[in-house]
Amino acid sequence: MGSLDKSFYKADGPSDPTGPTGKLSNWIHTVSLDNVPQHVRDRAKYLILDGLACLLVGAQLPGSQVAVRAILDMEAPGHCTISGWADKKVSPLQAALLNSTFIQGFELDDWHSEAPLHSNSLVIPAILAAAEHDISRCSDTTHPTITGGDMLLASIVGYEVGPRVGLGMYGTHMLTMGWHSGAVFGPSSAAASSAKILGLRPAQIEDALGIACTQAGGLMSAQYESDVKRMQHGFATRNGLMGTLLARTGYSGIKRVYEQDYGGFLTCFTRGNGREPNALPEEVSKGLGDVWKVDGVRVKAYSAMAGTHCTVDCMRELQTKYPAQMKDTRGIKHIVIEMAEAAYHHGGWEAKRPLTATGAQMNNAYVGATQLVDGAVLPPQFANDMLDRDEIWDLVAKTECRESHDFELKFGQRVTVTFVEDESGRAQEALTVELPGPKGIIPEFSNEEIVEKWRALAATVIDDVRRQKIEDLVLNLETCSDIGALIALLAPLTKNPLAKTQTVV
């Protein structure tokens, strides 16, 4: 598919309103809160609250501090807020980058069950930066009012777009191929959210998506030891917002980017994937307004990569059923963790000592050992002084991860533990647990549990008064007349949840 005669379409409309890109662009422009079912609107507010918990917890983590110092060193001061950093402000693109990095900062954030990406790290920073940038361009008497309802709708748009783009590439298969899937799907999500909050027309939205998609990318090898894994959704957020801001000024992007044959987004990223057909462009616009992908956004119970969570729950089940056998980890001879294809390629690799927090949180063997030793998989387990413990690494050395094709559900896992012989030399019975999926999927987090998670995480980094104000505002977003109030509540300094003593950086 090549260029299209511009006389074919109206100036405000997409180049081909019948194709996936055109249908998506038109839907983003026209959808309103009245079109969104009440249960979707309600769930989205709780998801936003979960994203803000991750944002505040991540703002002053050591890696985040390094990132902020680097950006401040290379960037002139701007007018967009770095959450959790008081009066520090930068350009909208860098604010989106940093705030997204914070949300992804410690593997506590959401993920999507059909097409893996971390939606809140894409939509919330893009929306807040776009809104604050828009306000800064106008005088106090003329600046547009962007309401909480506007933010809620723009967030839902982002939640809907990202997974659909991912499904056009067979979703989880992108992880198997070695792409950081959310960093590939993510620019579209950020562009869609920011385009909605700024009120772009369908033709501009098509341009924004085209500019965003040509910047997509992310290598999953970032998971082993690099800080940059935390920032790759940030790159996607920044690039999606850049697409929107460029398109709003009239800068043109790739037309029909999802269905182009030569050099198209889906065509290029799926080449050689072994699937027939390579890509599914119709998935990009399939079911818009009828099927809500918000329903597939999952909330994490543990501070680790989503594919490790079923391992954690299998270990917890064994600890609950067989407390005596599982308590003495020195008596464990061998652990086998069986999992589906995507989870195996993502987290089943062999961990080598020493390991950074990033690598530890991405590895099923390490995360499983952490649950066995500590009975918890939360931020304190991945502080630097906790990563080189002999009892953890002894268990990692005894653990084997295997890919299995016999699970009915792709999130299912099986853990089998064998033990050394008893004092008489008799072999002890092996223990096995198989689960169809982790908590967060089976069952999924309730709205009440999300509030509990928010309160527990927020308590580690901000005071109770501030926590309550943010909670009340977010859970009543439709009544918020100006999201500047939320930005102001996110701005003051937060604490480093891993620090034993707090210092201001």
Short mmCIF file of C-alpha atoms in Angstrom, two decimals:
data_model
loop_
_atom_site.label_atom_id
_atom_site.label_comp_id
_atom_site.label_asym_id
_atom_site.label_seq_id
_atom_site.Cartn_x
_atom_site.Cartn_y
_atom_site.Cartn_z
CA MET A 1 0.00 0.00 0.00
CA GLY A 2 1.57 3.27 -1.09
CA SER A 3 0.57 6.91 -0.91
CA LEU A 4 -3.08 7.89 -1.16
CA ASP A 5 -4.42 10.82 -3.17
CA LYS A 6 -5.23 13.53 -0.63
CA SER A 7 -8.40 14.39 -2.52
CA PHE A 8 -9.71 11.07 -1.22
CA TYR A 9 -10.32 12.38 2.27
CA LYS A 10 -11.32 15.52 4.08
CA ALA A 11 -8.66 17.62 5.77
CA ASP A 12 -9.92 16.76 9.24
CA GLY A 13 -10.41 13.07 8.56
CA PRO A 14 -7.97 10.15 8.43
CA SER A 15 -6.51 9.19 5.07
CA ASP A 16 -8.55 5.97 4.88
CA PRO A 17 -11.46 5.92 7.34
CA THR A 18 -12.23 2.29 6.43
CA GLY A 19 -8.81 0.91 7.46
CA PRO A 20 -7.60 -0.02 10.97
CA THR A 21 -5.64 3.21 11.47
CA GLY A 22 -8.50 5.37 10.26
CA LYS A 23 -11.11 3.57 12.35
CA LEU A 24 -8.90 3.89 15.42
CA SER A 25 -8.24 7.59 14.80
CA ASN A 26 -11.93 8.35 14.39
CA TRP A 27 -12.84 6.40 17.52
CA ILE A 28 -10.22 8.19 19.64
CA HIS A 29 -11.64 11.52 18.49
CA THR A 30 -15.33 10.76 18.97
CA VAL A 31 -15.48 8.56 22.09
CA SER A 32 -16.92 10.25 25.18
CA LEU A 33 -17.44 9.18 28.78
CA ASP A 34 -21.10 8.67 27.92
CA ASN A 35 -19.99 5.89 25.56
CA VAL A 36 -18.04 4.10 28.29
CA PRO A 37 -19.87 1.59 30.52
CA GLN A 38 -20.01 2.55 34.18
CA HIS A 39 -18.02 -0.49 35.32
CA VAL A 40 -15.19 0.48 32.93
CA ARG A 41 -15.15 4.06 34.22
CA ASP A 42 -15.10 2.85 37.81
CA ARG A 43 -12.34 0.30 37.21
CA ALA A 44 -10.22 2.86 35.38
CA LYS A 45 -10.18 5.15 38.42
CA TYR A 46 -8.82 2.36 40.61
CA LEU A 47 -6.24 1.49 37.97
CA ILE A 48 -5.11 5.13 37.91
CA LEU A 49 -4.78 5.03 41.70
CA ASP A 50 -2.59 1.94 41.41
CA GLY A 51 -0.43 3.72 38.84
CA LEU A 52 0.02 6.70 41.14
CA ALA A 53 1.10 4.40 43.96
CA CYS A 54 3.83 3.04 41.70
CA LEU A 55 4.75 6.58 40.60
CA LEU A 56 5.27 7.83 44.15
CA VAL A 57 7.11 4.71 45.32
CA GLY A 58 9.43 4.89 42.31
CA ALA A 59 10.20 8.60 42.36
CA GLN A 60 13.15 8.49 44.78
CA LEU A 61 14.49 4.99 44.19
CA PRO A 62 18.26 4.98 43.58
CA GLY A 63 17.91 4.35 39.86
CA SER A 64 15.32 7.10 39.58
CA GLN A 65 17.64 9.54 41.33
CA VAL A 66 20.36 8.76 38.80
CA ALA A 67 17.91 9.29 35.94
CA VAL A 68 16.69 12.63 37.27
CA ARG A 69 20.22 13.93 37.84
CA ALA A 70 21.17 12.93 34.29
CA ILE A 71 18.16 14.65 32.74
CA LEU A 72 18.60 17.80 34.82
CA ASP A 73 22.23 17.91 33.78
CA MET A 74 21.39 17.83 30.07
CA GLU A 75 18.12 19.80 30.06
CA ALA A 76 17.25 23.40 30.78
CA PRO A 77 14.52 23.90 33.40
CA GLY A 78 10.99 23.59 32.03
CA HIS A 79 7.41 23.89 33.17
CA CYS A 80 6.30 20.28 33.63
CA THR A 81 6.41 18.54 36.99
CA ILE A 82 8.73 15.73 37.99
CA SER A 83 6.51 13.94 40.51
CA GLY A 84 8.04 13.48 43.94
CA TRP A 85 10.78 16.04 43.30
CA ALA A 86 9.28 19.26 44.74
CA ASP A 87 10.09 22.23 42.53
CA LYS A 88 12.07 20.33 39.86
CA LYS A 89 10.51 20.88 36.43
CA VAL A 90 11.57 19.97 32.90
CA SER A 91 10.18 19.91 29.36
CA PRO A 92 6.99 17.92 28.72
CA LEU A 93 8.89 15.16 26.91
CA GLN A 94 11.38 14.68 29.72
CA ALA A 95 8.68 14.90 32.39
CA ALA A 96 6.80 12.13 30.59
CA LEU A 97 10.02 10.10 30.35
CA LEU A 98 10.90 10.42 34.03
CA ASN A 99 7.43 9.95 35.48
CA SER A 100 6.98 6.85 33.35
CA THR A 101 10.35 5.56 34.56
CA PHE A 102 9.17 6.02 38.15
CA ILE A 103 6.00 3.99 37.56
CA GLN A 104 8.10 1.19 36.04
CA GLY A 105 10.73 1.69 38.72
CA PHE A 106 10.22 -1.42 40.82
CA GLU A 107 7.98 -3.91 38.98
CA LEU A 108 4.90 -3.06 41.02
CA ASP A 109 2.86 -1.68 38.14
CA ASP A 110 0.02 -3.09 36.08
CA TRP A 111 0.31 -5.37 33.06
CA HIS A 112 -2.09 -6.56 30.37
CA SER A 113 -3.12 -10.20 30.14
CA GLU A 114 -3.55 -10.31 26.34
CA ALA A 115 -0.73 -8.12 25.04
CA PRO A 116 1.97 -7.43 27.64
CA LEU A 117 2.49 -3.75 28.37
CA HIS A 118 2.36 -1.55 31.47
CA SER A 119 -0.49 0.81 30.64
CA ASN A 120 -0.25 3.28 33.51
CA SER A 121 3.41 4.02 32.82
CA LEU A 122 2.32 5.06 29.32
CA VAL A 123 -0.94 6.92 29.80
CA ILE A 124 -0.61 8.79 33.12
CA PRO A 125 2.73 10.55 32.42
CA ALA A 126 1.70 11.41 28.86
CA ILE A 127 -1.62 12.90 30.00
CA LEU A 128 -0.15 14.92 32.87
CA ALA A 129 2.73 16.30 30.79
CA ALA A 130 0.44 17.16 27.87
CA ALA A 131 -2.01 18.94 30.17
CA GLU A 132 0.64 20.90 32.06
CA HIS A 133 2.37 21.87 28.83
CA ASP A 134 -0.92 23.03 27.33
CA ILE A 135 -1.68 25.19 30.35
CA SER A 136 1.81 26.73 30.30
CA ARG A 137 1.33 27.92 26.71
CA CYS A 138 -1.60 30.14 27.65
CA SER A 139 -2.08 33.09 29.96
CA ASP A 140 -3.73 32.65 33.34
CA THR A 141 -6.97 34.05 31.98
CA THR A 142 -7.10 32.01 28.78
CA HIS A 143 -5.61 28.64 29.64
CA PRO A 144 -7.87 25.67 28.95
CA THR A 145 -9.42 23.80 31.83
CA ILE A 146 -8.58 20.10 31.71
CA THR A 147 -10.85 18.27 34.11
CA GLY A 148 -10.62 15.00 35.96
CA GLY A 149 -13.25 13.65 33.59
CA ASP A 150 -10.98 14.54 30.68
CA MET A 151 -8.13 12.64 32.33
CA LEU A 152 -10.34 9.64 33.04
CA LEU A 153 -11.49 9.43 29.41
CA ALA A 154 -7.97 9.91 28.02
CA SER A 155 -6.70 7.16 30.32
CA ILE A 156 -9.39 4.76 29.13
CA VAL A 157 -8.45 5.58 25.52
CA GLY A 158 -4.84 4.66 26.25
CA TYR A 159 -5.86 1.48 28.05
CA GLU A 160 -7.86 0.46 24.97
CA VAL A 161 -5.33 1.32 22.25
CA GLY A 162 -2.12 -0.28 23.58
CA PRO A 163 -3.38 -3.88 23.85
CA ARG A 164 -5.10 -3.71 20.47
CA VAL A 165 -1.88 -2.67 18.78
CA GLY A 166 -0.14 -5.50 20.63
CA LEU A 167 -2.68 -8.06 19.50
CA GLY A 168 -1.89 -7.03 15.94
CA MET A 169 1.52 -8.63 16.65
CA TYR A 170 0.17 -11.72 18.46
CA GLY A 171 0.58 -10.14 21.90
CA THR A 172 2.84 -12.24 24.12
CA HIS A 173 4.74 -13.67 21.14
CA MET A 174 6.71 -10.42 20.97
CA LEU A 175 8.40 -11.40 24.24
CA THR A 176 9.34 -14.77 22.76
CA MET A 177 11.01 -12.92 19.88
CA GLY A 178 13.07 -10.82 22.33
CA TRP A 179 11.25 -7.50 21.98
CA HIS A 180 10.29 -5.55 25.08
CA SER A 181 6.67 -5.76 24.03
CA GLY A 182 5.34 -2.78 26.01
CA ALA A 183 8.04 -0.51 24.63
CA VAL A 184 6.92 -1.53 21.13
CA PHE A 185 3.15 -1.25 21.71
CA GLY A 186 3.52 1.69 24.08
CA PRO A 187 4.08 4.73 21.83
CA SER A 188 0.63 4.18 20.33
CA SER A 189 -0.96 4.14 23.77
CA ALA A 190 0.80 7.34 24.87
CA ALA A 191 -0.01 9.11 21.61
CA ALA A 192 -3.66 8.12 21.85
CA SER A 193 -4.02 9.34 25.44
CA SER A 194 -2.24 12.63 24.88
CA ALA A 195 -4.07 13.24 21.59
CA LYS A 196 -7.38 12.74 23.39
CA ILE A 197 -6.53 15.06 26.28
CA LEU A 198 -5.46 17.78 23.82
CA GLY A 199 -8.48 17.32 21.55
CA LEU A 200 -6.72 16.49 18.27
CA ARG A 201 -8.79 15.95 15.14
CA PRO A 202 -8.82 12.50 13.46
CA ALA A 203 -6.29 13.50 10.78
CA GLN A 204 -3.94 14.82 13.46
CA ILE A 205 -4.43 11.67 15.52
CA GLU A 206 -3.43 9.57 12.51
CA ASP A 207 -0.29 11.69 12.16
CA ALA A 208 0.44 11.39 15.89
CA LEU A 209 0.17 7.61 15.74
CA GLY A 210 2.37 7.49 12.65
CA ILE A 211 5.07 9.61 14.30
CA ALA A 212 4.84 7.59 17.50
CA CYS A 213 5.09 4.22 15.74
CA THR A 214 8.22 5.10 13.78
CA GLN A 215 10.00 5.64 17.13
CA ALA A 216 8.96 2.33 18.69
CA GLY A 217 11.42 -0.27 19.94
CA GLY A 218 12.88 -1.93 22.98
CA LEU A 219 15.20 -4.91 23.51
CA MET A 220 14.26 -7.41 26.19
CA SER A 221 17.92 -8.07 26.95
CA ALA A 222 17.57 -4.92 29.05
CA GLN A 223 16.08 -7.16 31.74
CA TYR A 224 19.30 -8.85 32.82
CA GLU A 225 21.24 -6.12 34.59
CA SER A 226 20.56 -2.67 33.14
CA ASP A 227 18.81 0.34 34.61
CA VAL A 228 17.43 1.08 31.15
CA LYS A 229 14.77 -1.62 31.49
CA ARG A 230 13.03 0.76 33.91
CA MET A 231 13.14 3.53 31.30
CA GLN A 232 12.02 1.73 28.15
CA HIS A 233 8.32 2.42 28.73
CA GLY A 234 9.47 5.97 29.42
CA PHE A 235 11.01 6.17 25.95
CA ALA A 236 7.68 4.95 24.56
CA THR A 237 5.74 7.53 26.58
CA ARG A 238 8.02 10.37 25.53
CA ASN A 239 7.87 9.31 21.88
CA GLY A 240 4.10 8.97 21.89
CA LEU A 241 3.73 12.44 23.39
CA MET A 242 6.20 13.82 20.88
CA GLY A 243 4.05 12.40 18.09
CA THR A 244 1.03 14.20 19.49
CA LEU A 245 2.76 17.54 19.99
CA LEU A 246 4.28 17.44 16.51
CA ALA A 247 1.00 16.46 14.89
CA ARG A 248 -0.85 19.24 16.68
CA THR A 249 1.40 21.81 15.01
CA GLY A 250 0.73 20.35 11.56
CA TYR A 251 3.76 18.07 11.24
CA SER A 252 2.66 15.07 9.21
CA GLY A 253 3.25 11.46 10.17
CA ILE A 254 3.07 8.09 8.46
CA LYS A 255 -0.42 7.48 7.08
CA ARG A 256 -2.18 4.12 7.63
CA VAL A 257 0.82 3.10 9.73
CA TYR A 258 -0.70 -0.14 11.03
CA GLU A 259 -1.71 -1.54 7.63
CA GLN A 260 1.13 -0.34 5.39
CA ASP A 261 2.79 -3.26 3.60
CA TYR A 262 6.25 -1.85 2.96
CA GLY A 263 7.80 -0.34 6.08
CA GLY A 264 4.56 -0.50 8.05
CA PHE A 265 4.57 -0.82 11.83
CA LEU A 266 3.07 -4.28 12.08
CA THR A 267 4.80 -5.58 8.96
CA CYS A 268 8.30 -4.71 10.16
CA PHE A 269 7.99 -5.84 13.77
CA THR A 270 6.43 -9.20 12.87
CA ARG A 271 8.67 -10.17 9.96
CA GLY A 272 10.14 -13.62 10.59
CA ASN A 273 7.90 -14.41 13.56
CA GLY A 274 6.87 -17.77 12.12
CA ARG A 275 3.16 -16.94 12.21
CA GLU A 276 0.73 -17.05 9.32
CA PRO A 277 -0.18 -14.35 8.64
CA ASN A 278 2.72 -12.44 10.18
CA ALA A 279 0.47 -9.67 11.49
CA LEU A 280 -3.21 -9.07 12.28
CA PRO A 281 -3.90 -5.41 11.44
CA GLU A 282 -7.65 -5.82 11.94
CA GLU A 283 -7.02 -6.34 15.67
CA VAL A 284 -6.03 -2.66 15.99
CA SER A 285 -9.62 -1.48 15.56
CA LYS A 286 -11.52 -4.65 16.38
CA GLY A 287 -14.37 -4.27 18.87
CA LEU A 288 -13.81 -0.58 19.61
CA GLY A 289 -16.62 0.62 21.83
CA ASP A 290 -17.99 -2.89 22.35
CA VAL A 291 -15.13 -4.91 23.82
CA TRP A 292 -13.22 -3.07 26.56
CA LYS A 293 -9.55 -3.95 26.97
CA VAL A 294 -9.56 -2.23 30.36
CA ASP A 295 -10.96 -5.53 31.58
CA GLY A 296 -7.62 -7.18 30.77
CA VAL A 297 -5.45 -4.77 32.79
CA ARG A 298 -4.05 -6.71 35.75
CA VAL A 299 -2.71 -5.40 39.05
CA LYS A 300 0.40 -6.88 40.63
CA ALA A 301 0.55 -8.41 44.08
CA TYR A 302 4.35 -8.75 44.06
CA SER A 303 7.33 -6.57 43.20
CA ALA A 304 8.51 -8.69 40.29
CA MET A 305 7.91 -9.36 36.60
CA ALA A 306 4.38 -10.63 35.97
CA GLY A 307 5.56 -13.98 34.59
CA THR A 308 7.13 -14.79 37.98
CA HIS A 309 3.93 -14.27 39.97
CA CYS A 310 2.54 -17.75 39.45
CA THR A 311 5.88 -19.10 40.67
CA VAL A 312 5.45 -17.05 43.84
CA ASP A 313 1.93 -18.32 44.37
CA CYS A 314 2.98 -21.92 43.80
CA MET A 315 5.69 -21.48 46.43
CA ARG A 316 3.20 -19.87 48.83
CA GLU A 317 0.82 -22.78 48.30
CA LEU A 318 3.57 -25.27 49.12
CA GLN A 319 4.56 -23.29 52.21
CA THR A 320 0.94 -23.28 53.39
CA LYS A 321 0.25 -26.97 52.73
CA TYR A 322 3.62 -28.35 53.83
CA PRO A 323 5.09 -25.89 56.32
CA ALA A 324 7.46 -28.33 58.00
CA GLN A 325 9.06 -29.59 54.78
CA MET A 326 9.31 -26.17 53.18
CA LYS A 327 10.67 -24.34 56.22
CA ASP A 328 14.11 -25.97 56.12
CA THR A 329 15.29 -24.86 52.68
CA ARG A 330 18.63 -26.65 53.23
CA GLY A 331 16.75 -29.94 52.84
CA ILE A 332 15.59 -29.06 49.33
CA LYS A 333 17.41 -31.07 46.67
CA HIS A 334 15.87 -29.79 43.43
CA ILE A 335 13.15 -27.40 42.25
CA VAL A 336 11.53 -27.58 38.82
CA ILE A 337 9.41 -24.67 37.61
CA GLU A 338 7.35 -25.40 34.49
CA MET A 339 5.74 -22.55 32.55
CA ALA A 340 4.35 -21.55 29.18
CA GLU A 341 6.39 -20.23 26.26
CA ALA A 342 6.34 -16.46 26.84
CA ALA A 343 6.95 -16.74 30.57
CA TYR A 344 9.83 -19.16 29.98
CA HIS A 345 11.62 -16.91 27.49
CA HIS A 346 11.03 -13.87 29.69
CA GLY A 347 11.94 -15.29 33.10
CA GLY A 348 13.20 -18.84 32.72
CA TRP A 349 16.80 -17.94 31.91
CA GLU A 350 19.68 -19.11 34.11
CA ALA A 351 20.57 -16.49 36.71
CA LYS A 352 24.25 -15.92 37.45
CA ARG A 353 25.67 -14.40 40.62
CA PRO A 354 25.92 -11.43 41.17
CA LEU A 355 22.63 -10.04 39.91
CA THR A 356 21.19 -6.53 39.92
CA ALA A 357 17.70 -5.79 41.26
CA THR A 358 16.42 -5.56 37.69
CA GLY A 359 17.67 -9.03 36.80
CA ALA A 360 16.52 -10.51 40.11
CA GLN A 361 12.97 -9.26 39.60
CA MET A 362 12.88 -10.75 36.09
CA ASN A 363 14.03 -14.27 36.98
CA ASN A 364 11.65 -17.02 38.07
CA ALA A 365 14.29 -19.01 39.94
CA TYR A 366 15.46 -15.99 41.94
CA VAL A 367 11.96 -14.74 42.70
CA GLY A 368 10.84 -18.22 43.75
CA ALA A 369 13.84 -18.55 46.06
CA THR A 370 13.06 -15.17 47.56
CA GLN A 371 9.54 -16.29 48.44
CA LEU A 372 10.89 -19.45 50.05
CA VAL A 373 13.46 -17.60 52.17
CA ASP A 374 11.63 -14.38 53.05
CA GLY A 375 7.98 -15.30 52.62
CA ALA A 376 7.56 -12.05 50.66
CA VAL A 377 8.43 -10.55 47.27
CA LEU A 378 8.25 -6.82 47.87
CA PRO A 379 10.64 -3.86 47.39
CA PRO A 380 12.77 -4.55 50.51
CA GLN A 381 13.68 -7.98 49.11
CA PHE A 382 15.49 -6.27 46.21
CA ALA A 383 17.53 -3.68 48.07
CA ASN A 384 21.19 -3.85 47.10
CA ASP A 385 22.27 -5.42 50.38
CA MET A 386 19.75 -8.24 49.90
CA LEU A 387 20.81 -9.43 46.45
CA ASP A 388 23.88 -11.53 47.30
CA ARG A 389 22.56 -13.74 50.10
CA ASP A 390 23.92 -17.29 50.15
CA GLU A 391 20.58 -18.88 51.10
CA ILE A 392 18.93 -17.34 48.05
CA TRP A 393 21.67 -18.36 45.65
CA ASP A 394 21.84 -21.89 47.06
CA LEU A 395 18.18 -22.32 46.08
CA VAL A 396 18.68 -20.66 42.69
CA ALA A 397 21.42 -23.21 41.95
CA LYS A 398 18.98 -26.02 42.75
CA THR A 399 16.25 -24.61 40.48
CA GLU A 400 15.53 -25.60 36.90
CA CYS A 401 13.04 -23.73 34.69
CA ARG A 402 11.35 -25.63 31.88
CA GLU A 403 9.07 -24.63 29.05
CA SER A 404 5.85 -26.64 29.01
CA HIS A 405 3.03 -26.79 26.47
CA ASP A 406 0.49 -28.65 28.58
CA PHE A 407 -1.09 -25.75 30.46
CA GLU A 408 -4.65 -24.88 29.49
CA LEU A 409 -4.02 -21.25 30.40
CA LYS A 410 -0.85 -19.40 29.35
CA PHE A 411 -0.37 -18.04 32.89
CA GLY A 412 -0.41 -21.45 34.54
CA GLN A 413 2.70 -22.90 36.18
CA ARG A 414 3.77 -26.03 38.01
CA VAL A 415 6.41 -26.25 40.74
CA THR A 416 7.87 -29.57 41.90
CA VAL A 417 10.20 -29.75 44.90
CA THR A 418 12.31 -32.80 45.75
CA PHE A 419 14.24 -33.28 48.97
CA VAL A 420 17.44 -34.89 50.16
CA GLU A 421 17.17 -38.34 51.74
CA ASP A 422 16.19 -38.54 55.39
CA GLU A 423 18.51 -39.82 58.12
CA SER A 424 17.72 -43.44 57.24
CA GLY A 425 18.57 -42.83 53.59
CA ARG A 426 14.98 -43.02 52.36
CA ALA A 427 13.86 -40.65 49.63
CA GLN A 428 11.22 -38.18 50.74
CA GLU A 429 8.09 -37.70 48.64
CA ALA A 430 8.30 -34.91 46.07
CA LEU A 431 5.83 -32.06 46.47
CA THR A 432 4.01 -30.57 43.48
CA VAL A 433 1.65 -27.64 43.07
CA GLU A 434 0.05 -26.50 39.83
CA LEU A 435 -1.96 -23.29 39.49
CA PRO A 436 -3.85 -21.94 36.46
CA GLY A 437 -2.61 -18.43 37.14
CA PRO A 438 -1.43 -16.06 39.86
CA LYS A 439 -3.36 -13.78 42.16
CA GLY A 440 -4.22 -10.74 40.08
CA ILE A 441 -5.62 -13.01 37.39
CA ILE A 442 -7.26 -15.86 39.32
CA PRO A 443 -8.81 -14.06 41.05
CA GLU A 444 -8.11 -10.56 39.77
CA PHE A 445 -7.61 -7.75 42.25
CA SER A 446 -10.85 -6.22 43.45
CA ASN A 447 -11.20 -2.46 43.64
CA GLU A 448 -11.04 -2.73 47.42
CA GLU A 449 -7.75 -4.65 47.22
CA ILE A 450 -6.31 -1.99 44.92
CA VAL A 451 -7.11 0.62 47.57
CA GLU A 452 -5.38 -1.54 50.19
CA LYS A 453 -2.30 -1.81 47.97
CA TRP A 454 -2.34 1.95 47.34
CA ARG A 455 -2.52 2.74 51.05
CA ALA A 456 0.22 0.29 51.96
CA LEU A 457 2.62 1.59 49.30
CA ALA A 458 1.80 5.25 49.79
CA ALA A 459 2.41 4.95 53.53
CA THR A 460 6.07 4.17 52.83
CA VAL A 461 6.73 7.40 50.91
CA ILE A 462 4.20 10.16 51.77
CA ASP A 463 2.20 11.34 54.79
CA ASP A 464 -1.36 10.23 55.48
CA VAL A 465 -2.93 13.62 54.78
CA ARG A 466 -1.45 13.81 51.30
CA ARG A 467 -2.33 10.17 50.66
CA GLN A 468 -5.96 10.74 51.56
CA LYS A 469 -6.25 13.84 49.37
CA ILE A 470 -4.88 11.97 46.33
CA GLU A 471 -7.12 8.98 47.01
CA ASP A 472 -10.26 11.12 47.33
CA LEU A 473 -9.45 13.09 44.19
CA VAL A 474 -8.74 10.07 42.00
CA LEU A 475 -11.73 8.02 43.12
CA ASN A 476 -13.94 11.03 42.36
CA LEU A 477 -12.21 12.13 39.17
CA GLU A 478 -15.41 13.09 37.39
CA THR A 479 -15.97 15.86 39.96
CA CYS A 480 -12.45 17.30 39.68
CA SER A 481 -12.64 20.62 37.84
CA ASP A 482 -8.91 20.93 37.10
CA ILE A 483 -6.29 18.16 37.11
CA GLY A 484 -3.75 20.79 38.10
CA ALA A 485 -4.87 19.92 41.63
CA LEU A 486 -3.64 16.34 41.15
CA ILE A 487 -0.35 17.49 39.63
CA ALA A 488 0.19 19.73 42.66
CA LEU A 489 -0.40 16.83 45.05
CA LEU A 490 2.09 14.63 43.18
CA ALA A 491 4.84 17.25 43.11
CA PRO A 492 6.18 17.42 46.73
CA LEU A 493 9.15 15.30 47.75
CA THR A 494 8.63 11.61 48.41
CA LYS A 495 10.79 9.22 50.41
CA ASN A 496 13.00 6.45 49.09
CA PRO A 497 11.18 3.29 50.24
CA LEU A 498 14.46 1.34 50.39
CA ALA A 499 16.47 3.87 52.41
CA LYS A 500 17.08 3.19 56.08
CA THR A 501 17.63 6.92 56.59
CA GLN A 502 16.14 9.58 54.35
CA THR A 503 18.15 12.29 52.62
CA VAL A 504 16.98 14.92 50.18
CA VAL A 505 18.75 14.60 46.83
#
